[in-house]
mmCIF file of C-alpha atoms and ligand atoms in Angstrom:
data_model
loop_
_atom_site.group_PDB
_atom_site.id
_atom_site.type_symbol
_atom_site.label_atom_id
_atom_site.label_comp_id
_atom_site.label_asym_id
_atom_site.label_seq_id
_atom_site.Cartn_x
_atom_site.Cartn_y
_atom_site.Cartn_z
ATOM 1 C CA MET A 30 208.071 -27.129 33.663
ATOM 2 C CA ALA A 31 205.688 -24.302 32.776
ATOM 3 C CA LYS A 32 204.874 -24.009 29.088
ATOM 4 C CA ILE A 33 206.679 -21.100 27.420
ATOM 5 C CA PRO A 34 204.010 -18.734 26.062
ATOM 6 C CA ASP A 35 203.845 -18.395 22.261
ATOM 7 C CA ARG A 36 202.150 -15.056 22.417
ATOM 8 C CA ARG A 37 203.689 -12.416 24.664
ATOM 9 C CA LEU A 38 201.272 -9.484 24.741
ATOM 10 C CA ARG A 39 203.546 -7.711 27.193
ATOM 11 C CA ARG A 40 205.931 -6.948 24.271
ATOM 12 C CA LEU A 41 203.379 -4.333 23.199
ATOM 13 C CA ARG A 42 203.490 -2.644 26.569
ATOM 14 C CA TYR A 43 207.209 -2.353 27.374
ATOM 15 C CA HIS A 44 207.987 0.829 25.473
ATOM 16 C CA PRO A 45 206.023 3.858 26.655
ATOM 17 C CA THR A 46 205.917 5.265 23.143
ATOM 18 C CA LEU A 47 204.509 2.092 21.646
ATOM 19 C CA ARG A 48 202.015 1.952 24.500
ATOM 20 C CA ALA A 49 200.926 5.499 23.718
ATOM 21 C CA MET A 50 200.760 4.753 19.980
ATOM 22 C CA LEU A 51 198.455 1.833 20.605
ATOM 23 C CA ALA A 52 196.122 3.675 22.959
ATOM 24 C CA GLY A 53 192.686 3.603 21.377
ATOM 25 C CA VAL A 54 191.249 6.066 23.861
ATOM 26 C CA ARG A 55 192.984 9.362 24.348
ATOM 27 C CA LEU A 56 191.648 12.004 26.702
ATOM 28 C CA SER A 57 191.626 15.533 25.391
ATOM 29 C CA VAL A 58 190.767 18.762 27.120
ATOM 30 C CA LEU A 59 188.080 19.168 24.459
ATOM 31 C CA ASP A 60 186.226 16.163 25.926
ATOM 32 C CA LEU A 61 185.678 18.014 29.180
ATOM 33 C CA VAL A 62 182.917 20.170 30.609
ATOM 34 C CA ALA A 63 183.395 21.865 33.993
ATOM 35 C CA PRO A 64 180.369 22.292 36.278
ATOM 36 C CA LEU A 65 180.237 25.634 38.075
ATOM 37 C CA PHE A 66 178.009 26.889 40.915
ATOM 38 C CA VAL A 67 177.122 30.560 40.754
ATOM 39 C CA ARG A 68 175.319 32.767 43.262
ATOM 40 C CA SER A 69 174.680 36.491 43.471
ATOM 41 C CA GLY A 70 177.073 39.023 44.970
ATOM 42 C CA GLN A 71 180.544 40.306 44.234
ATOM 43 C CA GLY A 72 183.969 39.089 45.146
ATOM 44 C CA THR A 73 182.657 36.141 47.161
ATOM 45 C CA ARG A 74 183.553 32.487 47.103
ATOM 46 C CA GLY A 75 181.795 29.947 49.324
ATOM 47 C CA VAL A 76 183.462 26.670 50.238
ATOM 48 C CA ILE A 77 181.507 23.446 49.610
ATOM 49 C CA SER A 78 182.716 21.164 52.365
ATOM 50 C CA SER A 79 181.532 17.915 50.789
ATOM 51 C CA MET A 80 183.213 18.805 47.482
ATOM 52 C CA PRO A 81 186.814 19.812 48.237
ATOM 53 C CA GLY A 82 188.170 22.121 45.548
ATOM 54 C CA GLN A 83 184.705 23.266 44.400
ATOM 55 C CA PHE A 84 183.135 26.611 45.269
ATOM 56 C CA GLN A 85 180.000 28.702 45.000
ATOM 57 C CA PHE A 86 181.209 31.767 43.125
ATOM 58 C CA SER A 87 179.748 35.205 42.636
ATOM 59 C CA PRO A 88 179.547 35.960 38.882
ATOM 60 C CA ASP A 89 182.728 38.084 38.798
ATOM 61 C CA LEU A 90 184.879 35.391 40.441
ATOM 62 C CA ALA A 91 183.201 32.685 38.360
ATOM 63 C CA LEU A 92 184.227 34.626 35.261
ATOM 64 C CA GLU A 93 187.849 34.741 36.498
ATOM 65 C CA THR A 94 187.786 30.980 36.915
ATOM 66 C CA VAL A 95 186.317 30.502 33.448
ATOM 67 C CA LEU A 96 188.956 32.777 31.900
ATOM 68 C CA GLY A 97 191.694 30.753 33.613
ATOM 69 C CA TRP A 98 190.242 27.514 32.328
ATOM 70 C CA SER A 99 189.878 28.912 28.838
ATOM 71 C CA SER A 100 193.563 29.818 28.704
ATOM 72 C CA SER A 101 194.412 26.198 29.510
ATOM 73 C CA GLY A 102 192.103 25.036 26.703
ATOM 74 C CA LEU A 103 189.118 24.060 28.867
ATOM 75 C CA ARG A 104 186.311 25.695 26.941
ATOM 76 C CA ALA A 105 182.972 24.305 28.164
ATOM 77 C CA VAL A 106 181.086 24.958 31.391
ATOM 78 C CA LEU A 107 177.809 23.754 32.879
ATOM 79 C CA LEU A 108 176.225 26.388 35.108
ATOM 80 C CA PHE A 109 174.106 25.827 38.219
ATOM 81 C CA GLY A 110 172.436 28.734 39.981
ATOM 82 C CA ILE A 111 171.982 29.336 43.680
ATOM 83 C CA PRO A 112 169.175 31.881 43.990
ATOM 84 C CA ASP A 113 168.698 34.504 46.718
ATOM 85 C CA SER A 114 165.142 33.381 47.347
ATOM 86 C CA LYS A 115 163.050 30.283 46.790
ATOM 87 C CA ASP A 116 159.311 29.795 46.399
ATOM 88 C CA PRO A 117 156.922 26.912 45.618
ATOM 89 C CA SER A 118 157.180 27.327 41.837
ATOM 90 C CA GLY A 119 160.898 28.126 41.636
ATOM 91 C CA SER A 120 160.294 31.470 39.936
ATOM 92 C CA SER A 121 163.889 32.679 40.397
ATOM 93 C CA ALA A 122 164.820 30.128 37.736
ATOM 94 C CA TRP A 123 163.514 32.472 35.029
ATOM 95 C CA ASP A 124 164.800 35.691 36.586
ATOM 96 C CA ASP A 125 166.654 37.351 33.689
ATOM 97 C CA ASP A 126 169.028 38.874 36.236
ATOM 98 C CA GLY A 127 169.597 35.648 38.163
ATOM 99 C CA PRO A 128 173.170 34.446 38.768
ATOM 100 C CA VAL A 129 173.170 31.969 35.852
ATOM 101 C CA GLN A 130 171.805 34.510 33.385
ATOM 102 C CA THR A 131 174.245 37.172 34.637
ATOM 103 C CA LEU A 132 177.265 34.873 34.368
ATOM 104 C CA THR A 133 176.159 33.637 30.945
ATOM 105 C CA ARG A 134 176.076 37.197 29.642
ATOM 106 C CA LEU A 135 179.491 37.912 31.199
ATOM 107 C CA ILE A 136 181.076 34.841 29.619
ATOM 108 C CA LYS A 137 179.519 35.615 26.238
ATOM 109 C CA THR A 138 181.076 39.104 26.298
ATOM 110 C CA LYS A 139 184.456 38.370 27.893
ATOM 111 C CA ALA A 140 185.115 34.798 26.744
ATOM 112 C CA PRO A 141 182.985 34.091 23.663
ATOM 113 C CA GLU A 142 185.151 31.047 22.858
ATOM 114 C CA VAL A 143 183.676 29.272 25.891
ATOM 115 C CA LEU A 144 180.639 27.045 25.356
ATOM 116 C CA VAL A 145 177.990 27.816 27.954
ATOM 117 C CA ILE A 146 175.622 25.051 29.004
ATOM 118 C CA THR A 147 172.954 25.817 31.601
ATOM 119 C CA ASP A 148 171.164 23.339 33.850
ATOM 120 C CA VAL A 149 167.375 23.597 33.598
ATOM 121 C CA CYS A 150 165.615 22.326 36.708
ATOM 122 C CA LEU A 151 163.531 23.781 39.507
ATOM 123 C CA CYS A 152 165.039 21.933 42.488
ATOM 124 C CA GLU A 153 167.593 24.649 43.273
ATOM 125 C CA TYR A 154 164.816 27.243 43.087
ATOM 126 C CA THR A 155 161.838 25.671 44.883
ATOM 127 C CA ASP A 156 161.427 26.026 48.657
ATOM 128 C CA HIS A 157 160.442 22.336 48.883
ATOM 129 C CA GLY A 158 163.494 21.182 46.897
ATOM 130 C CA HIS A 159 161.580 19.173 44.307
ATOM 131 C CA CYS A 160 162.301 19.349 40.580
ATOM 132 C CA GLY A 161 158.797 20.515 39.721
ATOM 133 C CA VAL A 162 155.687 22.084 41.199
ATOM 134 C CA LEU A 163 153.655 20.044 43.654
ATOM 135 C CA SER A 164 149.991 19.227 43.470
ATOM 136 C CA ARG A 165 147.704 17.253 45.709
ATOM 137 C CA CYS A 166 146.384 13.966 44.419
ATOM 138 C CA GLY A 167 143.959 12.799 47.117
ATOM 139 C CA GLU A 168 146.122 12.263 50.190
ATOM 140 C CA ARG A 169 149.306 12.202 48.181
ATOM 141 C CA VAL A 170 151.479 15.128 47.184
ATOM 142 C CA GLU A 171 152.776 14.659 43.647
ATOM 143 C CA ILE A 172 155.249 16.378 41.401
ATOM 144 C CA ASP A 173 152.932 17.672 38.703
ATOM 145 C CA ASN A 174 154.580 16.769 35.391
ATOM 146 C CA ASP A 175 152.454 18.825 33.023
ATOM 147 C CA ALA A 176 152.256 21.912 35.224
ATOM 148 C CA THR A 177 156.056 21.849 35.506
ATOM 149 C CA LEU A 178 156.741 21.784 31.746
ATOM 150 C CA PRO A 179 155.940 25.456 30.985
ATOM 151 C CA LEU A 180 158.028 26.556 33.974
ATOM 152 C CA LEU A 181 161.055 24.604 32.755
ATOM 153 C CA ALA A 182 160.534 26.169 29.338
ATOM 154 C CA LYS A 183 160.468 29.660 30.901
ATOM 155 C CA ALA A 184 163.766 28.974 32.662
ATOM 156 C CA ALA A 185 165.332 27.596 29.470
ATOM 157 C CA LEU A 186 164.102 30.577 27.466
ATOM 158 C CA SER A 187 165.545 33.054 29.967
ATOM 159 C CA GLN A 188 168.912 31.251 29.885
ATOM 160 C CA ALA A 189 168.910 31.006 26.084
ATOM 161 C CA ARG A 190 168.123 34.709 25.802
ATOM 162 C CA ALA A 191 171.096 35.420 28.082
ATOM 163 C CA GLY A 192 173.229 33.569 25.530
ATOM 164 C CA ALA A 193 173.406 29.911 26.631
ATOM 165 C CA ASP A 194 174.635 27.748 23.753
ATOM 166 C CA LEU A 195 172.994 24.605 25.083
ATOM 167 C CA VAL A 196 170.280 24.269 27.690
ATOM 168 C CA ALA A 197 170.355 21.081 29.734
ATOM 169 C CA PRO A 198 167.007 20.017 31.177
ATOM 170 C CA SER A 199 167.580 17.791 34.212
ATOM 171 C CA ALA A 200 164.145 17.630 35.840
ATOM 172 C CA MET A 201 163.242 14.263 34.247
ATOM 173 C CA MET A 202 159.697 15.405 33.439
ATOM 174 C CA ASP A 203 158.117 13.599 30.492
ATOM 175 C CA GLY A 204 157.898 15.913 27.496
ATOM 176 C CA GLN A 205 160.436 18.453 28.780
ATOM 177 C CA VAL A 206 162.663 18.304 25.706
ATOM 178 C CA ALA A 207 159.791 18.787 23.237
ATOM 179 C CA THR A 208 158.278 21.617 25.294
ATOM 180 C CA ILE A 209 161.576 23.467 25.541
ATOM 181 C CA ARG A 210 162.350 22.951 21.837
ATOM 182 C CA HIS A 211 158.960 24.340 20.899
ATOM 183 C CA VAL A 212 159.297 27.430 23.103
ATOM 184 C CA LEU A 213 162.870 28.151 21.944
ATOM 185 C CA ASP A 214 161.877 27.813 18.287
ATOM 186 C CA ALA A 215 158.831 30.045 18.748
ATOM 187 C CA ALA A 216 161.167 32.693 20.190
ATOM 188 C CA GLY A 217 163.490 32.380 17.180
ATOM 189 C CA LEU A 218 166.218 30.668 19.196
ATOM 190 C CA VAL A 219 166.543 27.831 16.727
ATOM 191 C CA GLU A 220 170.288 27.570 17.183
ATOM 192 C CA THR A 221 170.217 26.981 20.924
ATOM 193 C CA GLY A 222 170.765 23.256 21.435
ATOM 194 C CA ILE A 223 169.327 20.877 23.998
ATOM 195 C CA LEU A 224 171.623 18.624 25.972
ATOM 196 C CA SER A 225 169.113 16.361 27.601
ATOM 197 C CA TYR A 226 169.747 14.605 30.898
ATOM 198 C CA ALA A 227 168.144 11.648 29.161
ATOM 199 C CA VAL A 228 169.039 8.906 31.584
ATOM 200 C CA LYS A 229 169.360 10.534 34.950
ATOM 201 C CA PHE A 230 169.214 7.914 37.659
ATOM 202 C CA ALA A 231 167.611 8.252 41.084
ATOM 203 C CA SER A 232 171.055 8.009 42.638
ATOM 204 C CA SER A 233 172.605 8.408 46.055
ATOM 205 C CA PHE A 234 175.640 9.955 44.375
ATOM 206 C CA TYR A 235 174.033 13.426 44.180
ATOM 207 C CA GLY A 236 174.359 14.125 47.913
ATOM 208 C CA PRO A 237 177.276 16.583 47.815
ATOM 209 C CA PHE A 238 175.663 18.468 44.907
ATOM 210 C CA ARG A 239 172.527 18.945 46.974
ATOM 211 C CA ASP A 240 174.695 20.411 49.754
ATOM 212 C CA ALA A 241 176.272 22.738 47.211
ATOM 213 C CA ALA A 242 173.002 23.777 45.597
ATOM 214 C CA GLY A 243 170.822 23.629 48.710
ATOM 215 C CA SER A 244 168.462 21.336 46.829
ATOM 216 C CA HIS A 245 167.812 18.414 49.162
ATOM 217 C CA PRO A 246 164.102 17.520 48.830
ATOM 218 C CA GLN A 247 162.307 18.539 52.037
ATOM 219 C CA SER A 248 160.280 15.339 51.917
ATOM 220 C CA GLY A 249 160.256 12.139 49.895
ATOM 221 C CA ASP A 250 162.763 11.414 47.161
ATOM 222 C CA ARG A 251 163.122 11.642 43.392
ATOM 223 C CA ARG A 252 162.298 8.068 42.479
ATOM 224 C CA SER A 253 158.967 8.899 40.808
ATOM 225 C CA HIS A 254 160.721 10.799 38.024
ATOM 226 C CA GLN A 255 164.415 9.885 37.964
ATOM 227 C CA ALA A 256 165.394 6.615 36.281
ATOM 228 C CA ASP A 257 165.398 3.312 38.140
ATOM 229 C CA PHE A 258 168.871 1.756 38.124
ATOM 230 C CA ALA A 259 167.353 -1.721 38.315
ATOM 231 C CA ASN A 260 165.506 -1.316 34.992
ATOM 232 C CA PRO A 261 168.005 -1.362 32.102
ATOM 233 C CA ARG A 262 165.445 -1.589 29.275
ATOM 234 C CA GLY A 263 163.388 1.244 30.748
ATOM 235 C CA ASN A 264 166.549 3.345 30.850
ATOM 236 C CA ILE A 265 167.037 2.961 27.102
ATOM 237 C CA CYS A 266 163.375 3.946 26.514
ATOM 238 C CA GLU A 267 164.072 7.202 28.383
ATOM 239 C CA ALA A 268 166.867 8.036 25.982
ATOM 240 C CA LEU A 269 164.949 7.041 22.849
ATOM 241 C CA ALA A 270 162.020 9.241 23.934
ATOM 242 C CA ASP A 271 164.362 12.229 24.193
ATOM 243 C CA ILE A 272 165.730 11.561 20.708
ATOM 244 C CA ASP A 273 162.140 11.638 19.381
ATOM 245 C CA GLU A 274 161.515 14.902 21.219
ATOM 246 C CA GLY A 275 164.474 16.576 19.521
ATOM 247 C CA ALA A 276 167.392 16.319 21.946
ATOM 248 C CA ASP A 277 170.699 17.256 20.315
ATOM 249 C CA ILE A 278 172.935 15.484 22.838
ATOM 250 C CA LEU A 279 171.981 12.743 25.315
ATOM 251 C CA MET A 280 173.399 12.528 28.805
ATOM 252 C CA VAL A 281 173.849 9.577 31.138
ATOM 253 C CA LYS A 282 174.284 10.410 34.813
ATOM 254 C CA PRO A 283 175.989 9.297 37.081
ATOM 255 C CA ALA A 284 178.719 7.949 34.830
ATOM 256 C CA LEU A 285 180.809 5.250 36.435
ATOM 257 C CA PRO A 286 178.058 2.962 37.767
ATOM 258 C CA TYR A 287 176.278 3.136 34.390
ATOM 259 C CA LEU A 288 179.011 2.616 31.803
ATOM 260 C CA ASP A 289 176.816 -0.158 30.388
ATOM 261 C CA VAL A 290 174.099 2.392 29.607
ATOM 262 C CA ILE A 291 176.611 4.654 27.868
ATOM 263 C CA ALA A 292 177.904 1.705 25.852
ATOM 264 C CA SER A 293 174.478 0.452 24.844
ATOM 265 C CA LEU A 294 173.296 3.937 23.877
ATOM 266 C CA ARG A 295 176.466 4.299 21.827
ATOM 267 C CA ARG A 296 175.291 1.311 19.780
ATOM 268 C CA ARG A 297 171.716 2.624 19.476
ATOM 269 C CA THR A 298 172.319 6.184 18.271
ATOM 270 C CA ASP A 299 174.843 8.275 16.400
ATOM 271 C CA LEU A 300 173.882 11.387 18.349
ATOM 272 C CA PRO A 301 176.578 12.670 20.699
ATOM 273 C CA ILE A 302 176.562 11.245 24.218
ATOM 274 C CA ALA A 303 177.569 13.111 27.350
ATOM 275 C CA ALA A 304 178.307 11.496 30.687
ATOM 276 C CA TYR A 305 178.224 13.249 34.047
ATOM 277 C CA HIS A 306 180.737 12.093 36.641
ATOM 278 C CA VAL A 307 178.684 13.480 39.511
ATOM 279 C CA SER A 308 179.377 15.037 42.882
ATOM 280 C CA GLY A 309 179.299 11.796 44.881
ATOM 281 C CA GLU A 310 181.670 10.108 42.438
ATOM 282 C CA TYR A 311 184.037 13.072 42.773
ATOM 283 C CA ALA A 312 183.690 13.230 46.553
ATOM 284 C CA SER A 313 184.434 9.490 46.890
ATOM 285 C CA ILE A 314 187.773 9.892 45.133
ATOM 286 C CA GLN A 315 188.552 13.061 47.087
ATOM 287 C CA ALA A 316 187.804 11.389 50.403
ATOM 288 C CA ALA A 317 189.882 8.314 49.621
ATOM 289 C CA ALA A 318 192.730 10.468 48.341
ATOM 290 C CA ARG A 319 192.635 12.594 51.480
ATOM 291 C CA ALA A 320 192.828 9.471 53.607
ATOM 292 C CA GLY A 321 195.848 8.390 51.574
ATOM 293 C CA TRP A 322 193.999 5.368 50.183
ATOM 294 C CA LEU A 323 194.425 6.178 46.528
ATOM 295 C CA GLU A 324 196.154 8.720 44.359
ATOM 296 C CA GLU A 325 193.831 11.465 43.166
ATOM 297 C CA ARG A 326 195.445 12.307 39.847
ATOM 298 C CA ALA A 327 195.841 8.715 38.683
ATOM 299 C CA ALA A 328 192.310 7.816 39.794
ATOM 300 C CA ALA A 329 190.791 10.848 38.056
ATOM 301 C CA ILE A 330 192.586 10.070 34.792
ATOM 302 C CA GLU A 331 191.637 6.386 34.941
ATOM 303 C CA VAL A 332 187.966 7.050 35.628
ATOM 304 C CA THR A 333 187.666 9.757 32.977
ATOM 305 C CA THR A 334 189.363 7.557 30.390
ATOM 306 C CA ALA A 335 186.991 4.701 31.275
ATOM 307 C CA ILE A 336 183.990 6.972 30.718
ATOM 308 C CA LYS A 337 185.305 8.003 27.311
ATOM 309 C CA ARG A 338 186.103 4.377 26.495
ATOM 310 C CA ALA A 339 182.466 3.425 27.170
ATOM 311 C CA GLY A 340 181.429 5.812 24.404
ATOM 312 C CA ALA A 341 180.966 9.298 25.866
ATOM 313 C CA ASP A 342 181.883 12.229 23.636
ATOM 314 C CA LEU A 343 181.567 14.818 26.389
ATOM 315 C CA ILE A 344 182.513 14.255 30.015
ATOM 316 C CA ILE A 345 181.141 16.570 32.654
ATOM 317 C CA THR A 346 183.432 16.326 35.651
ATOM 318 C CA TYR A 347 184.454 18.341 38.710
ATOM 319 C CA PHE A 348 188.009 17.233 37.858
ATOM 320 C CA ALA A 349 187.875 19.181 34.563
ATOM 321 C CA GLY A 350 189.992 22.094 35.824
ATOM 322 C CA GLN A 351 192.711 19.846 37.241
ATOM 323 C CA LEU A 352 192.555 17.483 34.276
ATOM 324 C CA SER A 353 193.176 20.330 31.868
ATOM 325 C CA GLY A 354 196.413 21.068 33.748
ATOM 326 C CA TRP A 355 197.432 17.404 33.922
ATOM 327 C CA LEU A 356 196.721 16.879 30.225
ATOM 328 C CA ALA A 357 198.871 19.908 29.384
ATOM 329 C CA GLU A 358 201.700 18.215 31.307
ATOM 330 C CA GLY A 359 201.194 15.076 29.234
ATOM 331 C CA ALA A 360 198.894 13.456 31.870
HETATM 332 C C1 LIG B 30 169.127 18.850 39.247
HETATM 333 C C2 LIG B 30 170.485 18.289 39.215
HETATM 334 C C3 LIG B 30 171.112 17.483 40.167
HETATM 335 C C4 LIG B 30 172.392 17.248 39.677
HETATM 336 C C5 LIG B 30 172.522 17.907 38.461
HETATM 337 N N1 LIG B 30 171.315 18.541 38.180
HETATM 338 C C6 LIG B 30 170.674 17.011 41.491
HETATM 339 C C7 LIG B 30 169.503 16.148 41.685
HETATM 340 O O1 LIG B 30 168.889 15.621 40.759
HETATM 341 O O2 LIG B 30 169.143 16.016 42.867
HETATM 342 C C8 LIG B 30 173.425 16.431 40.373
HETATM 343 C C9 LIG B 30 174.822 16.610 39.899
HETATM 344 C C10 LIG B 30 175.855 16.073 40.803
HETATM 345 O O3 LIG B 30 175.592 15.313 41.751
HETATM 346 O O4 LIG B 30 177.032 16.414 40.575
HETATM 347 N N2 LIG B 30 169.122 20.216 39.038
#
């Protein structure tokens, strides 16, 4: 005869209301940030085949999307620009009339309640697809850290002047947070915050994003500057360095494979933590859902809740738009 259990934990899970009352992690639309790709033009919307449901919008249509989100309570966006032209130094990144700057100004006038975060990197803007400028080091071509810093600062300054609330440097150059802080402060933009991509891994989960942004590196990879997923202590050093440099919010990216990094940072700092559920994580769920192998809505809610549970305050996710609708329905 099996022993009758003394403790029946299932009693706490029978009634849906009790289950909900005991939930220690509750998703809210205010946890979410929606990434958005913007390019020049008017009235155009380009499909991104590796990211079903995501588009490259012209600024006017991007604004419509943002207004729709805002009315459902989704009030934070992360903007990525797709420039008309690229060059070796990525100079379109600091074009005051570039798509990101234009959309930022539009949102600030038409939807001031929306928090605008702008990605600061050169890879969408350089013709070689690297995150910084290249220099020759003997036979080797290198991404020149120190020559890249002032260019990132120029891009951040242009975005902050357009009205960005937070700039989000993602190039993983050493010293980028301090350089940007210094340049913003010198321009009197002391209230513009820095959401630092503090622990951005050299990950294969960025593939669909690079399709969307046209930012595949033409040669080599990003392992000399993005974090090594096999080096957990080094990853924490990356984040601590950004705290010293003045980051206001720290980001871990991708999210799901690195919940341990989110959790250990949560114990190390009281600064807010953001996690980016990236394009490849989104595309994996989409593909499986399309094949009928899992249910999209349930998977999206589970994954997002897990990211919050690990300790993230902000969750950047391509599911943000849908999640805001599902949460309004009671999820
Ligand atoms: C760099 C940047 C990338 C992503 C965000 N910012 C791509 C990269 O480092 O190659 C990836 C985001 C995603 O995959 O959703 N500007």
